[in-house]
Coordinates of N, CA and C in Angstrom, one line a residue:
Chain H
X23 N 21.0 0.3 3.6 CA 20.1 1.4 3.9 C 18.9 0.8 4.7
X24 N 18.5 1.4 6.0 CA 17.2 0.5 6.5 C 16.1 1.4 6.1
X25 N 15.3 0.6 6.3 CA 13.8 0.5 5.4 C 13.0 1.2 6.2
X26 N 11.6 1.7 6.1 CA 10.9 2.5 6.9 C 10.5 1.9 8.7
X27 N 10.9 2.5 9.4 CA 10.6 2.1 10.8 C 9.5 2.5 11.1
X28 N 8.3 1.4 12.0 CA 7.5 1.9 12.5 C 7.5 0.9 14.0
X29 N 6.8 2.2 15.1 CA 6.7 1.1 16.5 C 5.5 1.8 16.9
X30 N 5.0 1.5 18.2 CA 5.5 -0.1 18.4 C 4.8 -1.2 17.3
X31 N 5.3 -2.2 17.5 CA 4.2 -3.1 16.6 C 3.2 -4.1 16.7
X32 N 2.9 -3.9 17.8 CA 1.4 -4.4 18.2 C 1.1 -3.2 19.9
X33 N -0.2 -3.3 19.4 CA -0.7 -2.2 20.6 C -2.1 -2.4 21.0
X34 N -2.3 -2.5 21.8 CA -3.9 -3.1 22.5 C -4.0 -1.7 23.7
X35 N -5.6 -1.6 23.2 CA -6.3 -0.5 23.6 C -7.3 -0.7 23.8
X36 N -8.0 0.3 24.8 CA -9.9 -0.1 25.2 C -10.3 1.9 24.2
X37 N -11.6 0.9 24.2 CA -12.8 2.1 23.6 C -12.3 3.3 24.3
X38 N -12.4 4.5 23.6 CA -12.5 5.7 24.1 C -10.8 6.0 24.0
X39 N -10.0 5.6 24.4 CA -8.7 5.8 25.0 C -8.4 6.6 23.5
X40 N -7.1 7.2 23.2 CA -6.4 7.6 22.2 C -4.9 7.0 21.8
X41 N -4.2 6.9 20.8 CA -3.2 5.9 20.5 C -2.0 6.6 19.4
X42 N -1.0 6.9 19.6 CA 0.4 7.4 18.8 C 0.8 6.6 18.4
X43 N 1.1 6.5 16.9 CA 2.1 5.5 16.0 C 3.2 6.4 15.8
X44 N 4.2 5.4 15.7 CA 5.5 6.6 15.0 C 6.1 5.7 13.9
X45 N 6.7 6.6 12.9 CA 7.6 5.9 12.0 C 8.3 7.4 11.5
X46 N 9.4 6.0 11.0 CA 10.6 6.8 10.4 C 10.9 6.1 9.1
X47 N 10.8 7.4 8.0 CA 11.1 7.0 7.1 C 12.6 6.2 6.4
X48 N 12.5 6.0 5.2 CA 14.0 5.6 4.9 C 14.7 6.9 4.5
X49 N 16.3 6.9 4.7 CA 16.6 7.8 5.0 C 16.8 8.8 3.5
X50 N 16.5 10.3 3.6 CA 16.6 10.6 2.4 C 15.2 10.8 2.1
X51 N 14.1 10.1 2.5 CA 13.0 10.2 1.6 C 11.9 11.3 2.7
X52 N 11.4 12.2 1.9 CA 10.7 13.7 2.8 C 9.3 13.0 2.7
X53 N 8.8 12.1 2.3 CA 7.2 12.0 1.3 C 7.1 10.6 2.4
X54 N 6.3 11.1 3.2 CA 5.4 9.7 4.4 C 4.1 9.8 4.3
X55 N 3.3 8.5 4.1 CA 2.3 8.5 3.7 C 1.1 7.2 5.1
X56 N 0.3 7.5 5.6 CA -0.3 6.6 6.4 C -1.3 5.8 5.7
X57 N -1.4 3.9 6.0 CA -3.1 3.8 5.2 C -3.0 2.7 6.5
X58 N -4.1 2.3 6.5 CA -5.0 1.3 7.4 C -5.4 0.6 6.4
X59 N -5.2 -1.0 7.0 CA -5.4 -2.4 6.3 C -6.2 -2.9 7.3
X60 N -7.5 -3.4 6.5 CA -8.5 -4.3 7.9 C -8.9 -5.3 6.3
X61 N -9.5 -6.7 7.2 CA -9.6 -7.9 6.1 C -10.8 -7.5 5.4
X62 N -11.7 -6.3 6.0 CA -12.8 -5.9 4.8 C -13.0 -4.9 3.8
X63 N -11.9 -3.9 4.3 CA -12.0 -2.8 3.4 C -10.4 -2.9 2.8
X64 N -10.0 -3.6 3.0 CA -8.1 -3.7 2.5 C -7.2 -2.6 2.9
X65 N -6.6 -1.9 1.8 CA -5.4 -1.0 2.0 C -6.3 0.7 1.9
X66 N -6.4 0.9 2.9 CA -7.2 2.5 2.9 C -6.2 3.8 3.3
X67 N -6.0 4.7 2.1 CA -5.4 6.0 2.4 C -6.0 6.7 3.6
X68 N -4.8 7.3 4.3 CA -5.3 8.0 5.4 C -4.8 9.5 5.0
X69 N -3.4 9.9 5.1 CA -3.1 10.9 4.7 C -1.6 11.0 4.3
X70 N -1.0 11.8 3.4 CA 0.7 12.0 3.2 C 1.0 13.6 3.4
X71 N 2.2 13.1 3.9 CA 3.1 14.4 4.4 C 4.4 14.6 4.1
X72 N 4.8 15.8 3.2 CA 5.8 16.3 2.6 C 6.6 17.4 3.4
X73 N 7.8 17.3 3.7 CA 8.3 18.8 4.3 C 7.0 19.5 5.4
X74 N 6.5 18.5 6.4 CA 5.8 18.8 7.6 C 4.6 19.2 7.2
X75 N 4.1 19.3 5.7 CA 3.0 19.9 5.7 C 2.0 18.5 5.1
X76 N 1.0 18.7 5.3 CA 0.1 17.3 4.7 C -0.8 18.2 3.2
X77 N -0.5 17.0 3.2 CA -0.7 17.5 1.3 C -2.1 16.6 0.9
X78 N -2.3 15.8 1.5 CA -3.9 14.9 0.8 C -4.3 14.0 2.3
X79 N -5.3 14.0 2.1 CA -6.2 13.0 3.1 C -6.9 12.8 2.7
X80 N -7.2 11.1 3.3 CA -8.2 9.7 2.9 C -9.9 10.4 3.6
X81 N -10.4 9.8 3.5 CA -11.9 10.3 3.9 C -12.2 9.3 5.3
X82 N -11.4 9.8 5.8 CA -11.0 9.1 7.4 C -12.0 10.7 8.1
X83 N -12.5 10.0 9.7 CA -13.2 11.3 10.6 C -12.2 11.6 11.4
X84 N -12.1 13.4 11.4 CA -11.3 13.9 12.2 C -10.5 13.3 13.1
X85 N -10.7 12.6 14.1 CA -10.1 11.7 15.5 C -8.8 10.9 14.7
X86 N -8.5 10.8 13.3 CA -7.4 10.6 12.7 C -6.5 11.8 12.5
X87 N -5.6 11.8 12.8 CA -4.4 12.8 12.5 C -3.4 12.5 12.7
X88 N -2.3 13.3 11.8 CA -0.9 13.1 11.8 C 0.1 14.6 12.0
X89 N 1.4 14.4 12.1 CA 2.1 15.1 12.0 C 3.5 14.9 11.4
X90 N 4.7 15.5 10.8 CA 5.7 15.3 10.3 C 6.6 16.1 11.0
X91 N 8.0 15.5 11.0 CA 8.8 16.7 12.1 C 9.9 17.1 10.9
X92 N 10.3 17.8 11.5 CA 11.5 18.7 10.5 C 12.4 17.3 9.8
X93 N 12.6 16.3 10.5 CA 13.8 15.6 10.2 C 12.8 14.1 9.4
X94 N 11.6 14.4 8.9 CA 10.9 13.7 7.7 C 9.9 12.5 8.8
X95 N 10.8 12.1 10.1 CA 9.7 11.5 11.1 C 8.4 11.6 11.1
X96 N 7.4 10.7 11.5 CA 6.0 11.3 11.3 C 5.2 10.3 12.3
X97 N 4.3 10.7 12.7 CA 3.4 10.2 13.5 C 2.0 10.5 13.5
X98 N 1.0 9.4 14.0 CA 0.3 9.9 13.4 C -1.2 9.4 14.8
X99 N -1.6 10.0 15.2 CA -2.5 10.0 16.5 C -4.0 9.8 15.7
X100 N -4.5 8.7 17.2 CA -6.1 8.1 16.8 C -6.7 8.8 18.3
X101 N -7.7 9.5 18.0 CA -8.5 9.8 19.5 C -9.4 9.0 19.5
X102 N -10.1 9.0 21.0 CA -11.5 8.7 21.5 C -11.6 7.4 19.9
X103 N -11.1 6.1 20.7 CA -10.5 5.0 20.0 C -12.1 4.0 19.7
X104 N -12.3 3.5 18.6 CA -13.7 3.0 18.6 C -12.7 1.3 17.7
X105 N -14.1 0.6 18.4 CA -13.9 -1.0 18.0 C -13.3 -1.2 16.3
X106 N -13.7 -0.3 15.6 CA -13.6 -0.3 14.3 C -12.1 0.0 13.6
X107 N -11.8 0.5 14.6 CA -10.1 0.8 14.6 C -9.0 -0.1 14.5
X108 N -9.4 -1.3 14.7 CA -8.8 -2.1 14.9 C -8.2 -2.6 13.4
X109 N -7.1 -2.3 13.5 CA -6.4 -2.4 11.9 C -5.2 -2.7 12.1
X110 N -4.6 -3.2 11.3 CA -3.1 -2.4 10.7 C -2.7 -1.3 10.3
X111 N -1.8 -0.8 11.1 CA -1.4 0.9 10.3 C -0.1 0.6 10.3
X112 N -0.2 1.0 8.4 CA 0.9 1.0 7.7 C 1.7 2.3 7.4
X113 N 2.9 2.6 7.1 CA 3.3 3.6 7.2 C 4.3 3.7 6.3
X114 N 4.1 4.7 5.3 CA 4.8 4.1 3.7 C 5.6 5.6 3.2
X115 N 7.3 5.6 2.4 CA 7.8 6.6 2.6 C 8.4 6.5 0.7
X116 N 8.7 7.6 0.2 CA 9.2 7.7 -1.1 C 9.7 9.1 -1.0
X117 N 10.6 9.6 -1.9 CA 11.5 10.2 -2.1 C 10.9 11.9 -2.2
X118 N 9.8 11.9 -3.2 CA 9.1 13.1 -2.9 C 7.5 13.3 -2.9
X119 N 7.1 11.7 -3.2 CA 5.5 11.6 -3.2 C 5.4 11.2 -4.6
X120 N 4.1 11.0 -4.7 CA 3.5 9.7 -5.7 C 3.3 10.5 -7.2
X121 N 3.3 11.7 -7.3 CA 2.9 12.3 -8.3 C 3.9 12.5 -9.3
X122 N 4.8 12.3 -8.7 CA 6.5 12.3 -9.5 C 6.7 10.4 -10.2
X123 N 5.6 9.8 -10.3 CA 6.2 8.2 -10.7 C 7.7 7.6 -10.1
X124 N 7.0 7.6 -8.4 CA 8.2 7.3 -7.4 C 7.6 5.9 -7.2
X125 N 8.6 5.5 -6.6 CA 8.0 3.9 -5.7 C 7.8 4.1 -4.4
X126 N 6.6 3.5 -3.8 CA 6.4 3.8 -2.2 C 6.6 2.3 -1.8
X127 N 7.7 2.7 -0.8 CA 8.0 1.4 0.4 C 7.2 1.4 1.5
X128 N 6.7 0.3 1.8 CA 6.3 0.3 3.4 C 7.0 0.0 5.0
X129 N 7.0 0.3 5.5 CA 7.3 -0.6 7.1 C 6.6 -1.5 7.4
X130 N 6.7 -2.1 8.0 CA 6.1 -3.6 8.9 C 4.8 -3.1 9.4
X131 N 4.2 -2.2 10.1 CA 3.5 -1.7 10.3 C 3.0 -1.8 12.0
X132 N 2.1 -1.1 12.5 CA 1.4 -1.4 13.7 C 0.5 -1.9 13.6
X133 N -0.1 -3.2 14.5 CA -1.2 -4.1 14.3 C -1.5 -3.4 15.9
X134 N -2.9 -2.6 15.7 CA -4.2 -2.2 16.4 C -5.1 -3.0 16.7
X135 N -5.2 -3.5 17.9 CA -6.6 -3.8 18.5 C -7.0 -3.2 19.6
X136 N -8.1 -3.0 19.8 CA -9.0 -1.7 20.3 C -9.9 -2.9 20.8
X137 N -10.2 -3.2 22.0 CA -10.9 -3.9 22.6 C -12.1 -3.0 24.2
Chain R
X14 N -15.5 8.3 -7.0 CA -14.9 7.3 -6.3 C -14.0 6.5 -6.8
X15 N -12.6 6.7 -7.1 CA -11.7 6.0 -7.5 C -11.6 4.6 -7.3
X16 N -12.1 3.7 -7.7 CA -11.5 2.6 -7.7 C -10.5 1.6 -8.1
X17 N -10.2 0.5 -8.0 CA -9.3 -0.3 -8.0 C -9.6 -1.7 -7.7
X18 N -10.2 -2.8 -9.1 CA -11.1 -3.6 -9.0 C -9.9 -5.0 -9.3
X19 N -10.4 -5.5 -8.4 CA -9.4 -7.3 -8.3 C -10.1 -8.2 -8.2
X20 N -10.0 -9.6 -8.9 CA -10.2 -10.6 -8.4 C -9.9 -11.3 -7.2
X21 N -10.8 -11.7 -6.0 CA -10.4 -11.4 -4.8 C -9.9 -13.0 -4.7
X22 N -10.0 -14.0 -5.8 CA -9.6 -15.3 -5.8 C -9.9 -16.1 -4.8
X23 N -9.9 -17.4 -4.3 CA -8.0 -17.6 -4.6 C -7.6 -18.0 -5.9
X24 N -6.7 -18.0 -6.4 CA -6.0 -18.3 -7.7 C -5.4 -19.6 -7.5
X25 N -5.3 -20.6 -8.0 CA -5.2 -21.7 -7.6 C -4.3 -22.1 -9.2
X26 N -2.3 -22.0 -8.9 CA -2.1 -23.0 -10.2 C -1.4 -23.5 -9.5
X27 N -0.6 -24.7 -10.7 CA 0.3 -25.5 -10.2 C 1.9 -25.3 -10.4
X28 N 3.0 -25.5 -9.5 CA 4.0 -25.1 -9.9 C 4.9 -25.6 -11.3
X29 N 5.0 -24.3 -11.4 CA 5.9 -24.2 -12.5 C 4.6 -23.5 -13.6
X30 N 3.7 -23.2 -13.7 CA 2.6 -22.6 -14.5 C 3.1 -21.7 -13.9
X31 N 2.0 -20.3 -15.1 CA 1.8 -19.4 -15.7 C 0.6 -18.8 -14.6
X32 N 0.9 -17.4 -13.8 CA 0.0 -16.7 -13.2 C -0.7 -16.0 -13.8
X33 N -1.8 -15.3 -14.1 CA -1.9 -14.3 -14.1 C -3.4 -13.2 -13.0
X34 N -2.6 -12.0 -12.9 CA -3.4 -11.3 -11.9 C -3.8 -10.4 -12.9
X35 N -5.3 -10.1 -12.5 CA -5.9 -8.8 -13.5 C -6.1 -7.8 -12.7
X36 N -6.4 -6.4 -13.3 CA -6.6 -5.4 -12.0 C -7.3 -4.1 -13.0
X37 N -8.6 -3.8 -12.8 CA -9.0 -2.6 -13.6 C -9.2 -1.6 -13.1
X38 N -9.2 0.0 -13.3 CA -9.1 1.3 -12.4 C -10.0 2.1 -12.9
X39 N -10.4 3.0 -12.3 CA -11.4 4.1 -12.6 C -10.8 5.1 -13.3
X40 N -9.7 5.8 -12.8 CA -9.4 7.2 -12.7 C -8.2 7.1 -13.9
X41 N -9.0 7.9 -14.5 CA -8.3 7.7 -16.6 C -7.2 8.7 -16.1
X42 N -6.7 9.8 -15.0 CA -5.7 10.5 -15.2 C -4.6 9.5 -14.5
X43 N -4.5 8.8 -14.0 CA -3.6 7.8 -12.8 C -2.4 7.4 -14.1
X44 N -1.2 8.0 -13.4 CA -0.4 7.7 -14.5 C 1.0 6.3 -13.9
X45 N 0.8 6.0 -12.5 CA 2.0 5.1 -12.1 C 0.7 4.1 -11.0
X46 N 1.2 2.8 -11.7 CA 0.6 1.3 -11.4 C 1.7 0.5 -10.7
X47 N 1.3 0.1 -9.8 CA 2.0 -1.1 -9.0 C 1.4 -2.3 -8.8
X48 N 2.0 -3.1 -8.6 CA 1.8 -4.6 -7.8 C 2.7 -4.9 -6.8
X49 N 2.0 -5.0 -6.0 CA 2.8 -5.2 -4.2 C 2.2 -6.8 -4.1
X50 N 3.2 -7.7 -3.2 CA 2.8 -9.1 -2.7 C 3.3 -8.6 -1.2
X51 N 2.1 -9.1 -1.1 CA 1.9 -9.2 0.6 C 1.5 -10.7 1.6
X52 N 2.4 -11.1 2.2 CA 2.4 -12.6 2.9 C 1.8 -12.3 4.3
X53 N 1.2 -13.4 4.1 CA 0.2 -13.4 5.7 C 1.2 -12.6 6.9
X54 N 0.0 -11.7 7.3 CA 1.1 -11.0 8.7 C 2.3 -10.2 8.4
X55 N 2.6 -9.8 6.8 CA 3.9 -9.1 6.2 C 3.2 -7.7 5.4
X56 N 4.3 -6.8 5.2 CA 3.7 -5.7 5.0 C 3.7 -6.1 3.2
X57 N 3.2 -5.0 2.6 CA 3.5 -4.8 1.0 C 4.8 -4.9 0.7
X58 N 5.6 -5.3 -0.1 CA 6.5 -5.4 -0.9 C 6.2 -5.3 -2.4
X59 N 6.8 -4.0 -2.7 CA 6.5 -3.6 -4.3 C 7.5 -4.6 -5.1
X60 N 6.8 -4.9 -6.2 CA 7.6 -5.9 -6.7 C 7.6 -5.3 -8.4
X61 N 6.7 -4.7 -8.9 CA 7.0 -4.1 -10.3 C 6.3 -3.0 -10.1
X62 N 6.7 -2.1 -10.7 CA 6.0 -0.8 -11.3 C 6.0 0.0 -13.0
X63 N 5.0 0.3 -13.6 CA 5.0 0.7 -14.9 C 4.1 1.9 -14.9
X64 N 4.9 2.4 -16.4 CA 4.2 4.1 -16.0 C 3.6 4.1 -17.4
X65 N 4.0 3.1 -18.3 CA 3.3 3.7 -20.0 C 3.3 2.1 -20.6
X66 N 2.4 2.2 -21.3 CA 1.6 1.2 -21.8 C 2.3 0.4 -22.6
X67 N 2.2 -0.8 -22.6 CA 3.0 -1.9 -23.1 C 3.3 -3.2 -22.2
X68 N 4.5 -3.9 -22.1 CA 4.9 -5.0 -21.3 C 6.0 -4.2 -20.6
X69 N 6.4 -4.8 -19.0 CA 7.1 -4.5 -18.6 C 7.8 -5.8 -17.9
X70 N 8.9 -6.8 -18.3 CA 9.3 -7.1 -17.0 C 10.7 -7.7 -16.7
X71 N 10.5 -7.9 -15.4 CA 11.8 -8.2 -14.4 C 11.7 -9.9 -13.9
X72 N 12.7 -10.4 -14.4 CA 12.7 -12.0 -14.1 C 11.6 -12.7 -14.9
X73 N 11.1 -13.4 -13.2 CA 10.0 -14.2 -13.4 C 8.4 -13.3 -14.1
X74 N 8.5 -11.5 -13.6 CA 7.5 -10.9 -13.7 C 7.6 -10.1 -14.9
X75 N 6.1 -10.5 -15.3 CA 5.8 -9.5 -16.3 C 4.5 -8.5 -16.0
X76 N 4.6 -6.9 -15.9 CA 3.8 -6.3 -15.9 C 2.9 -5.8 -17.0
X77 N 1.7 -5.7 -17.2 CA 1.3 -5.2 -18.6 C 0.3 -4.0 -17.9
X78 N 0.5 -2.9 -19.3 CA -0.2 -1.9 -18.8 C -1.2 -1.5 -20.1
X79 N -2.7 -1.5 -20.0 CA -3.2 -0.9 -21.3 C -4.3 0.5 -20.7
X80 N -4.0 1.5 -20.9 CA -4.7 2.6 -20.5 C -5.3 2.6 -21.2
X81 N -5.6 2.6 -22.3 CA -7.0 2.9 -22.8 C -8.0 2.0 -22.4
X82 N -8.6 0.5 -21.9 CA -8.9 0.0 -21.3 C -9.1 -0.2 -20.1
X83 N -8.1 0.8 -19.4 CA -8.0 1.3 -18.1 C -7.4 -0.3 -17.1
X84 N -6.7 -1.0 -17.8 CA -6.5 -2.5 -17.3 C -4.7 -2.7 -17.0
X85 N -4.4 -3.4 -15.8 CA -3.3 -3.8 -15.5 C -3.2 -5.1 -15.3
X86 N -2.2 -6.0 -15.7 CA -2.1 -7.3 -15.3 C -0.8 -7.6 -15.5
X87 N -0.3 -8.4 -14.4 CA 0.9 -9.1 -13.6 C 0.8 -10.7 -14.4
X88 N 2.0 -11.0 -14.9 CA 2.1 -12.6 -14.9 C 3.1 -13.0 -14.4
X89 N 3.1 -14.2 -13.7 CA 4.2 -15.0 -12.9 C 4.4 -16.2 -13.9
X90 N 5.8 -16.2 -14.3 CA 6.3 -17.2 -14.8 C 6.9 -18.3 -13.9
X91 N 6.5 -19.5 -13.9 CA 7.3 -20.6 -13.9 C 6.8 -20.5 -11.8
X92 N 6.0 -20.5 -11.9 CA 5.4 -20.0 -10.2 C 5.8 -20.9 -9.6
X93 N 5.7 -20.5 -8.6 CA 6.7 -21.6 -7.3 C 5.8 -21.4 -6.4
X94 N 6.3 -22.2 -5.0 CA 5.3 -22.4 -4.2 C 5.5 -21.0 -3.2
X95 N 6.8 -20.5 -3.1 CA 6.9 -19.1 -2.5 C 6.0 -18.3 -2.9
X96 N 5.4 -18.2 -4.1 CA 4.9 -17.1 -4.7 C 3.1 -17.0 -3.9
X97 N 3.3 -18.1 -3.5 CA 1.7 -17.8 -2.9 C 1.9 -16.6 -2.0
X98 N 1.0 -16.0 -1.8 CA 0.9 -14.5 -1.2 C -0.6 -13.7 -2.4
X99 N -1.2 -12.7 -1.4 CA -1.7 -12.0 -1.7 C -1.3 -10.7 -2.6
X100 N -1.4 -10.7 -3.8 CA -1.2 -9.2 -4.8 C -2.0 -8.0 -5.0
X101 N -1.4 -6.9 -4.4 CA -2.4 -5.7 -4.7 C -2.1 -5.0 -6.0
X102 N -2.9 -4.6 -6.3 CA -2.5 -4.1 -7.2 C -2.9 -2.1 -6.9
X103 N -2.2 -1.5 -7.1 CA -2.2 -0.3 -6.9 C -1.9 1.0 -8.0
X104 N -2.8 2.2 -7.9 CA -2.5 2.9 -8.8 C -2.7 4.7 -8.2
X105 N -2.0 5.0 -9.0 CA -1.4 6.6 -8.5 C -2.5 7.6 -8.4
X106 N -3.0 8.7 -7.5 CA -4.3 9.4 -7.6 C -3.3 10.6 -6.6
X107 N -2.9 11.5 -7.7 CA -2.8 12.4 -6.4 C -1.2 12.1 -6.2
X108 N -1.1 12.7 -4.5 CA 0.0 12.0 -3.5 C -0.2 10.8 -3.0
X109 N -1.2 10.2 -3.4 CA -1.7 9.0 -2.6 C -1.3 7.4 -3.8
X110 N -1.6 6.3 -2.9 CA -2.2 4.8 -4.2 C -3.5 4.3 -3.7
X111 N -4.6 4.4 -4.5 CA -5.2 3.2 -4.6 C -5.2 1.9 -4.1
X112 N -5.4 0.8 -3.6 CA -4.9 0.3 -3.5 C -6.3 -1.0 -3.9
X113 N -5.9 -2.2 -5.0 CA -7.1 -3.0 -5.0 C -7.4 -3.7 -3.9
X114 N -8.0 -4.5 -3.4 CA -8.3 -5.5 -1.9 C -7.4 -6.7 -2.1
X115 N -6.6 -6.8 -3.1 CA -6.0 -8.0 -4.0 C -6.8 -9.3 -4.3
X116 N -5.6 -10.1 -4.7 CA -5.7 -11.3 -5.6 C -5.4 -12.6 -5.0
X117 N -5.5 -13.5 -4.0 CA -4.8 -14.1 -3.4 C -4.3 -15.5 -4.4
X118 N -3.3 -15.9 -4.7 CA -2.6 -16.7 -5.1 C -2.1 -18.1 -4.4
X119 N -2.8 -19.3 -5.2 CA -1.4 -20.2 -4.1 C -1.3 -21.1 -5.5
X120 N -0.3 -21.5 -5.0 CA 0.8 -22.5 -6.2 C 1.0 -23.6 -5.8
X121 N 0.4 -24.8 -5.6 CA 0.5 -26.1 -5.4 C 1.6 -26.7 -5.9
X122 N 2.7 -27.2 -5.2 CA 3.5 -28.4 -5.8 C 3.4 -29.4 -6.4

């Protein structure tokens, strides 16, 4: 069974610009969840999405967003891109979400630098 | 503000010793705990999870869970030099985890 896909996986960007991650979950599993990893704040929830609809979000500013497509895909857009962005985005999938005592897998992730 | 409190180490034993990672949480309703190892430049890999209080483990790992103390801790038996990697420790809030800053670990030969 393959594991959660995410691309591309590294991406270099200037200030201001905007940036699309995509991932695909493993298959079968509806519950995709986004966090950002940077060496000072660690693993930070961004938001999860069940059956297209987003169900919780991290205390991220607007210019973060995502979406889910009918077939559990998801992606998830950075606008007007600031130096601070510069992270890892991880992209993590489970069967129906965290509230049911599921296990969340991750993908490899996208490594962001924003220069 | 939910948190998720780790020794940010490094943990320093020698192979073939006894690990242990500690990890304390805020949010008294969080009912599913994890520990993820994550290697330089690699994503999380869940490696135990426990949902009710007691010992839990698999192989080399043992999970312990005491909720009323609001405390989790991971022990590595018989540690090896693979095992160096960073451990998060993680706990359920919602649809979402927690996630601690981790533990970093190395195991000298």
């Amino acid at each position: 069974k393959a594991g959660v896909t995410q691309t591309p996986r590294y991406l270099i960007k200037t200030r201001g610009q905007q940036v699309t991650l995509s991932c695909s979950p493993i298959s079968g599993h509806r519950s995709v969840s986004w966090y950002q990893q940077t060496p000072g704040q660690g693993l930070q929830f961004l938001f999860e999405y069940f059956s297209e609809t987003q169900r919780n979000k991290g205390n991220f500013p607007g210019r973060f967003s995502g979406r889910q497509f009918s077939n559990s895909r998801s992606e998830m857009n950075v606008s007007t891109l600031e130096l601070g962005d510069s992270a890892l985005y991880l992209c993590a999938s489970s069967l129906r979400g965290m509230d049911t005592n599921e296990k969340l897998f991750f993908g490899s992730g996208t490594q962001l630098s924003v220069l | 503000q939910k948190e998720v409190e780790q020794n940010s180490g490094p943990l320093s034993v020698p192979e073939g010793a006894i690990a242990s990672l500690n990890c304390t949480y805020s949010d008294r309703v969080s009912q599913s705990f994890f520990w993820y190892r994550q290697y330089s430049g690699k994503s999380p890999e869940l490696i135990m999870s426990i949902y009710s209080n007691g010992d839990k483990e698999d192989g080399r790992f043992t999970a312990q869970l005491n909720k009323a103390s609001q405390y989790v801790s991971l022990l590595i038996r018989d540690s090896q030099p693979s095992d160096s990697a960073t451990y998060l420790c993680a706990v359920s809030s919602g649809y979402a985890l927690n996630f601690g800053k981790g533990t970093s670990l190395l195991v000298t030969p």
